[in-house]
Coordinates of C-alpha atoms in Angstrom, one line a residue:
M435 CA -0.1 -0.1 0.1
R436 CA 1.4 3.2 -1.2
R437 CA 1.0 6.7 0.3
I438 CA 0.7 8.9 -2.8
A439 CA 1.1 12.7 -3.3
I440 CA -0.3 13.7 -6.9
L441 CA 1.4 15.9 -9.0
A442 CA -1.4 17.9 -10.9
E443 CA 0.1 21.4 -11.3
G444 CA -2.3 24.0 -12.8
A445 CA -4.7 21.3 -14.0
F446 CA -6.7 19.5 -11.1
R447 CA -9.9 19.7 -12.9
W448 CA -12.2 16.7 -13.4
H449 CA -11.3 16.3 -17.3
A450 CA -7.7 17.9 -17.5
A451 CA -6.7 15.4 -14.4
K452 CA -8.0 12.2 -15.6
T453 CA -5.3 10.2 -14.3
A454 CA -5.4 11.9 -10.7
V455 CA -9.3 11.6 -10.5
G456 CA -8.9 7.9 -11.6
V457 CA -6.2 7.0 -8.9
I458 CA -8.1 8.8 -6.1
R459 CA -11.5 7.2 -7.2
Y460 CA -10.1 3.5 -7.7
S461 CA -6.7 2.9 -6.3
P462 CA -6.2 0.8 -3.3
D463 CA -3.4 2.9 -2.4
T464 CA -3.9 6.1 -0.1
T465 CA -3.7 9.6 -1.7
V466 CA -2.5 11.8 1.1
A467 CA -2.3 15.1 -0.9
V468 CA -2.6 16.6 -4.5
I469 CA -0.3 19.4 -5.6
D470 CA -1.8 22.0 -7.5
S471 CA -1.0 25.6 -6.4
T472 CA -4.0 27.1 -8.4
H473 CA -6.2 25.1 -5.9
A474 CA -4.2 25.2 -2.8
G475 CA -6.1 25.4 0.5
M476 CA -9.3 23.4 -0.9
D477 CA -9.7 19.6 -0.5
A478 CA -9.8 17.6 -3.9
A479 CA -13.6 17.4 -3.9
Q480 CA -13.9 21.2 -3.8
A481 CA -11.2 21.6 -6.5
L482 CA -13.0 18.8 -8.6
Q483 CA -16.6 20.5 -8.0
G484 CA -17.9 16.8 -7.2
P485 CA -18.0 14.0 -4.8
V486 CA -14.5 12.6 -5.1
G487 CA -11.6 13.3 -3.1
R488 CA -13.3 14.6 0.2
G489 CA -10.7 15.3 2.7
I490 CA -7.7 14.9 0.7
P491 CA -5.8 18.3 0.8
V492 CA -4.6 20.2 -2.2
V493 CA -1.1 21.9 -1.6
K494 CA 0.9 24.5 -3.1
D495 CA 4.0 22.1 -3.8
I496 CA 6.0 19.1 -2.8
N497 CA 7.6 20.5 0.3
E498 CA 4.0 21.2 1.7
A499 CA 3.0 17.6 0.7
L500 CA 6.0 16.2 2.5
Q501 CA 4.0 17.0 5.6
Y502 CA 1.5 14.3 4.9
Q503 CA 4.4 11.8 4.9
P504 CA 3.9 10.4 1.2
D505 CA 6.2 7.5 0.1
T506 CA 5.4 8.2 -3.6
L507 CA 5.1 11.0 -6.2
L508 CA 2.5 10.2 -8.9
I509 CA 2.3 12.6 -12.1
G510 CA -1.4 12.8 -12.5
I511 CA -1.9 15.0 -15.4
A512 CA -0.7 14.7 -18.9
P513 CA 0.8 18.1 -20.2
R514 CA 0.4 18.5 -24.1
G515 CA 3.1 16.7 -25.8
G516 CA 3.8 14.3 -23.0
A517 CA 7.1 15.5 -22.1
L518 CA 8.2 16.6 -18.6
P519 CA 7.7 20.5 -17.9
E520 CA 11.1 22.0 -16.9
E521 CA 9.1 23.9 -14.1
W522 CA 8.2 20.5 -12.5
R523 CA 11.8 19.3 -12.4
W524 CA 12.6 20.6 -8.9
Q525 CA 9.5 18.9 -7.5
L526 CA 10.6 15.6 -8.7
Q527 CA 14.1 16.3 -7.6
T528 CA 12.9 17.2 -4.1
A529 CA 10.6 14.2 -4.0
I530 CA 13.6 11.6 -4.9
E531 CA 15.7 13.6 -2.2
H532 CA 13.2 12.7 0.2
K533 CA 13.0 9.0 -0.5
L534 CA 9.7 9.2 -2.7
N535 CA 9.3 6.8 -5.3
I536 CA 8.2 8.2 -8.7
V537 CA 5.1 7.2 -11.0
S538 CA 4.8 8.6 -14.3
G539 CA 2.4 8.0 -17.2
L540 CA 4.0 10.5 -19.4
H541 CA 5.1 9.8 -22.9
A542 CA 8.7 11.0 -22.1
F543 CA 10.3 8.6 -19.6
V544 CA 11.4 10.3 -16.6
S545 CA 14.0 7.4 -15.9
D546 CA 15.7 8.6 -19.3
D547 CA 16.4 11.8 -17.7
E548 CA 20.0 11.6 -16.5
Q549 CA 19.9 14.0 -13.6
L550 CA 16.5 12.6 -12.1
R551 CA 17.8 8.8 -12.9
S552 CA 21.0 9.5 -11.1
A553 CA 19.4 10.9 -8.2
A554 CA 16.9 8.1 -8.1
A555 CA 20.0 5.7 -7.8
S556 CA 21.8 7.6 -5.1
N557 CA 18.7 7.6 -2.8
G558 CA 17.6 4.1 -3.5
V559 CA 14.3 4.9 -4.9
T560 CA 12.4 3.9 -8.1
I561 CA 10.9 5.4 -11.3
W562 CA 8.0 3.6 -12.7
D563 CA 7.6 4.8 -16.2
V564 CA 4.1 3.3 -16.7
R565 CA 4.0 3.9 -20.6
R566 CA 7.4 2.0 -21.1
P567 CA 6.2 -0.8 -23.4
P568 CA 7.2 -4.5 -22.9
E569 CA 10.1 -5.5 -25.4
K570 CA 8.1 -8.7 -26.1
A571 CA 6.7 -9.2 -29.6
R572 CA 3.7 -11.1 -30.4
V573 CA 1.2 -11.4 -33.5
A574 CA -2.3 -12.2 -32.7
D575 CA -3.0 -15.7 -33.5
F576 CA -6.9 -15.8 -33.1
T577 CA -7.1 -18.2 -30.4
P578 CA -10.5 -18.7 -28.9
H579 CA -11.1 -17.8 -25.3
R580 CA -11.9 -20.6 -22.8
E581 CA -15.6 -21.9 -23.2
G582 CA -17.8 -20.3 -20.6
S583 CA -15.5 -17.2 -19.8
H584 CA -16.9 -13.8 -20.9
T585 CA -14.7 -11.2 -22.3
I586 CA -16.2 -7.6 -22.1
L587 CA -14.6 -4.5 -23.9
L588 CA -15.5 -1.0 -23.1
V589 CA -15.9 1.1 -26.5
G590 CA -16.9 4.5 -26.8
S591 CA -17.8 7.5 -28.9
D592 CA -14.4 9.5 -28.0
C593 CA -11.5 9.5 -25.7
G594 CA -12.6 10.5 -21.9
S595 CA -15.9 9.0 -22.2
G596 CA -15.8 6.8 -19.1
K597 CA -14.3 3.3 -20.7
M598 CA -11.8 2.9 -17.8
S599 CA -14.1 3.8 -15.0
T600 CA -16.9 1.8 -16.3
A601 CA -14.6 -1.2 -16.5
L602 CA -13.6 -0.7 -12.9
D603 CA -17.1 -0.4 -11.7
L604 CA -18.4 -3.4 -13.6
N605 CA -15.4 -5.6 -12.3
A606 CA -16.2 -4.4 -8.7
E607 CA -20.0 -5.2 -9.4
A608 CA -19.3 -8.5 -10.6
Q609 CA -17.1 -9.2 -7.7
R610 CA -19.8 -8.0 -5.3
R611 CA -22.0 -10.6 -6.9
G612 CA -19.9 -13.4 -6.2
L613 CA -18.6 -13.8 -9.7
S614 CA -14.9 -14.6 -10.8
S615 CA -13.8 -11.5 -12.7
A616 CA -10.7 -9.4 -13.6
F617 CA -9.9 -6.0 -15.0
L618 CA -7.3 -5.6 -17.7
A619 CA -5.7 -2.2 -17.8
T620 CA -4.7 -0.9 -21.3
G621 CA -3.6 2.8 -20.2
Q622 CA -1.3 4.5 -17.8
T623 CA -4.2 5.5 -15.2
G624 CA -5.6 1.8 -15.3
M625 CA -2.1 0.4 -14.8
M626 CA -1.4 2.8 -11.9
I627 CA -4.5 1.5 -10.2
A628 CA -4.3 -2.3 -11.1
N629 CA -0.3 -2.4 -10.8
N630 CA -0.2 -4.4 -14.1
G631 CA -1.6 -4.3 -17.8
L632 CA -0.4 -3.0 -21.1
P633 CA 0.3 0.7 -22.1
V634 CA -1.5 0.0 -25.6
D635 CA -0.9 3.2 -27.1
R636 CA 3.0 2.8 -26.9
L637 CA 2.9 -0.8 -28.5
I638 CA 4.1 -1.3 -31.9
S639 CA 1.2 -1.7 -34.1
D640 CA 1.9 -5.0 -35.5
F641 CA 2.2 -6.5 -31.9
A642 CA -0.6 -4.5 -30.2
A643 CA -3.4 -7.0 -30.8
G644 CA -1.3 -9.9 -30.0
L645 CA -0.2 -8.6 -26.8
V646 CA -3.7 -8.0 -25.8
E647 CA -4.7 -11.3 -26.8
E648 CA -2.4 -13.0 -24.8
Q649 CA -3.3 -10.9 -21.8
V650 CA -7.0 -11.7 -22.4
L651 CA -6.4 -15.3 -22.9
D652 CA -4.4 -15.6 -19.6
L653 CA -7.0 -13.8 -17.6
S654 CA -10.0 -15.6 -19.4
N655 CA -8.4 -18.9 -18.4
R656 CA -8.5 -18.0 -14.6
H657 CA -11.8 -15.9 -14.6
D658 CA -15.3 -16.2 -15.9
W659 CA -15.6 -12.4 -16.6
V660 CA -12.6 -10.1 -18.0
F661 CA -13.5 -6.4 -18.3
V662 CA -11.0 -4.7 -21.0
E663 CA -10.3 -0.9 -20.6
G664 CA -11.1 0.6 -24.0
Q665 CA -9.0 3.2 -25.7
G666 CA -9.9 5.9 -28.2
A667 CA -12.7 5.4 -30.6
L668 CA -13.2 3.7 -34.0
N669 CA -14.4 7.2 -35.3
H670 CA -11.6 9.1 -33.7
P671 CA -9.2 10.7 -36.6
G672 CA -6.1 10.3 -34.3
Y673 CA -6.8 7.4 -32.2
S674 CA -8.7 4.6 -34.1
P675 CA -5.8 2.5 -34.6
V676 CA -5.5 1.7 -31.0
T677 CA -9.1 1.2 -30.8
L678 CA -9.0 -1.4 -33.7
S679 CA -6.3 -3.2 -31.8
L680 CA -8.1 -3.8 -28.9
L681 CA -11.2 -5.0 -30.6
H682 CA -9.2 -7.6 -32.6
G683 CA -6.9 -8.5 -29.7
S684 CA -9.3 -8.8 -27.1
M685 CA -12.3 -10.5 -29.5
P686 CA -15.0 -9.5 -27.0
D687 CA -18.1 -11.4 -26.4
A688 CA -19.9 -8.4 -25.5
M689 CA -19.4 -4.8 -25.3
I690 CA -20.5 -1.6 -23.3
F691 CA -20.5 1.6 -25.0
C692 CA -19.6 4.9 -23.3
H693 CA -20.5 8.3 -24.1
K694 CA -20.9 11.6 -22.8
A695 CA -24.5 13.3 -22.6
G696 CA -25.0 16.1 -25.4
Q697 CA -21.4 15.8 -27.1
T698 CA -21.7 15.9 -30.8
A699 CA -18.4 15.9 -32.1
I700 CA -14.7 14.5 -31.3
D701 CA -13.2 16.6 -28.6
G702 CA -10.7 18.8 -30.2
Y703 CA -11.8 18.0 -33.6
E704 CA -15.1 20.1 -34.1
R705 CA -15.4 19.4 -37.8
C706 CA -15.4 15.5 -37.0
L707 CA -19.3 15.2 -36.1
F708 CA -20.7 11.9 -34.6
P709 CA -23.1 10.0 -36.7
S710 CA -26.0 8.6 -34.6
L711 CA -25.4 6.7 -31.5
N712 CA -26.8 3.5 -33.1
R713 CA -24.5 4.0 -36.1
L714 CA -21.4 4.3 -33.7
I715 CA -22.6 1.0 -31.9
E716 CA -22.9 -0.6 -35.2
I717 CA -19.4 0.1 -36.3
N718 CA -17.9 -1.4 -33.3
E719 CA -20.1 -4.7 -33.6
D720 CA -19.2 -4.9 -37.4
A721 CA -15.5 -4.5 -36.5
V722 CA -15.7 -7.5 -34.3
S723 CA -17.8 -9.5 -37.0
W724 CA -15.0 -9.0 -39.6
L725 CA -13.2 -11.7 -37.9
R726 CA -15.9 -13.5 -36.3
P727 CA -19.1 -13.3 -38.4
E728 CA -20.7 -16.4 -37.0
R729 CA -20.7 -15.0 -33.5
R730 CA -21.6 -11.3 -33.6
S731 CA -20.4 -9.4 -30.5
K732 CA -23.1 -7.2 -29.2
V733 CA -23.0 -3.7 -27.5
V734 CA -25.6 -4.7 -24.6
G735 CA -25.7 -1.4 -22.6
I736 CA -24.7 2.2 -22.6
S737 CA -22.5 4.0 -19.8
L738 CA -23.3 7.8 -19.9
I739 CA -21.5 10.7 -18.4
T740 CA -23.8 13.3 -17.0
N741 CA -22.0 15.2 -14.2
H742 CA -22.2 18.4 -16.2
L743 CA -26.1 18.1 -16.0
N744 CA -28.3 18.6 -13.1
E745 CA -30.4 15.8 -11.8
E746 CA -33.5 16.4 -13.9
D747 CA -31.5 16.9 -17.2
A748 CA -29.3 13.8 -16.4
R749 CA -32.5 11.7 -16.2
A750 CA -33.9 13.0 -19.2
A751 CA -30.6 12.5 -21.2
I752 CA -30.6 8.7 -20.0
A753 CA -34.3 8.3 -20.8
Q754 CA -33.9 9.8 -24.5
I755 CA -30.9 7.6 -25.2
N756 CA -32.5 4.6 -23.8
N757 CA -35.4 5.3 -26.4
E758 CA -33.0 5.8 -29.2
T759 CA -31.1 2.8 -29.0
G760 CA -33.4 0.3 -26.9
L761 CA -30.5 -0.3 -24.5
P762 CA -30.2 -0.2 -20.7
V763 CA -28.4 3.3 -19.8
T764 CA -27.1 4.5 -16.7
D765 CA -24.4 6.9 -15.4
P766 CA -22.2 4.9 -13.0
L767 CA -21.0 7.8 -11.0
R768 CA -24.7 8.8 -10.2
Y769 CA -26.5 5.7 -10.4
G770 CA -24.2 2.7 -10.3
V771 CA -23.5 0.1 -12.9
A772 CA -26.0 -2.6 -11.9
P773 CA -28.2 -2.1 -14.9
L774 CA -25.4 -2.7 -17.1
M775 CA -24.2 -5.9 -15.2
D776 CA -27.8 -7.2 -15.1
A777 CA -27.9 -6.7 -19.2
L778 CA -24.6 -8.5 -19.4
Q779 CA -25.6 -11.8 -17.1
Q780 CA -29.1 -11.7 -19.2
H781 CA -27.2 -11.6 -22.5
F782 CA -25.0 -14.7 -21.6
A783 CA -28.1 -16.6 -19.7

């Protein structure tokens, strides 16, 4: 069990600090402080304007965070470009000098920085670059999963649509029901929470599906339910390749579709408009059927983000999408994932 201080300088907000929020919500480790000088003096829930992070202090810098006796500094946001901002360097250096391990999901590897690597070696601490890919190469060989197991992939309309959190919630709900289940992390935040998984967005494209397949086969041999964290979206102009690798590597038996209520275009690509939700669902189902036409994988429920809406509007959005798609719809944060788990169990009954 780690005692974590999360570095989220200047960006500790619900969407901008997805890694920080995910670790606070789901990690079995204890978050003792969040570093963000722009929200210093608040607790994390006040800064996020929601229910997550009550009682966790937001502090101005690493020196103030050290008062809460962390043993790990975790970088909880992803600056544009994925490099380590120079203005953060002193905070990492100070953390290392105080014997804190470093956990980083940046695209630029902290352990490749000579100054920080030498400091870590001198102080006997570790640097975990979560996105560093395994050296192993494996091409998918289309091996069937164990009969009786159920692999569920989370897909969606965009990045940041709730795929990781819904997978984690479903895994927890399955275990509450006494089912044998596992969560497969495929991104840096999920890996920080689960302490295992694959950084799919850093894998060589020829091997991504194969390495996902290997992990799914291992988990499905040991568990009846496997919830695979999704990445990107098939309709995303930048990140569709990673989504296709997950679809074909995991070969899901069913899918849950994730979406933000009211969103009509890819975030940051305002000209890339969404087709209907039914069409978005269809293209994901079709992509699996290219390889397995005789056993079509279906989307059986929808996870909807409504935290930007009031209660009345949230319920109206859920009802509207239920009417549009004919599928069960819930906001896991507001109402839990029981309707989605019910739909999955009924689908395989």
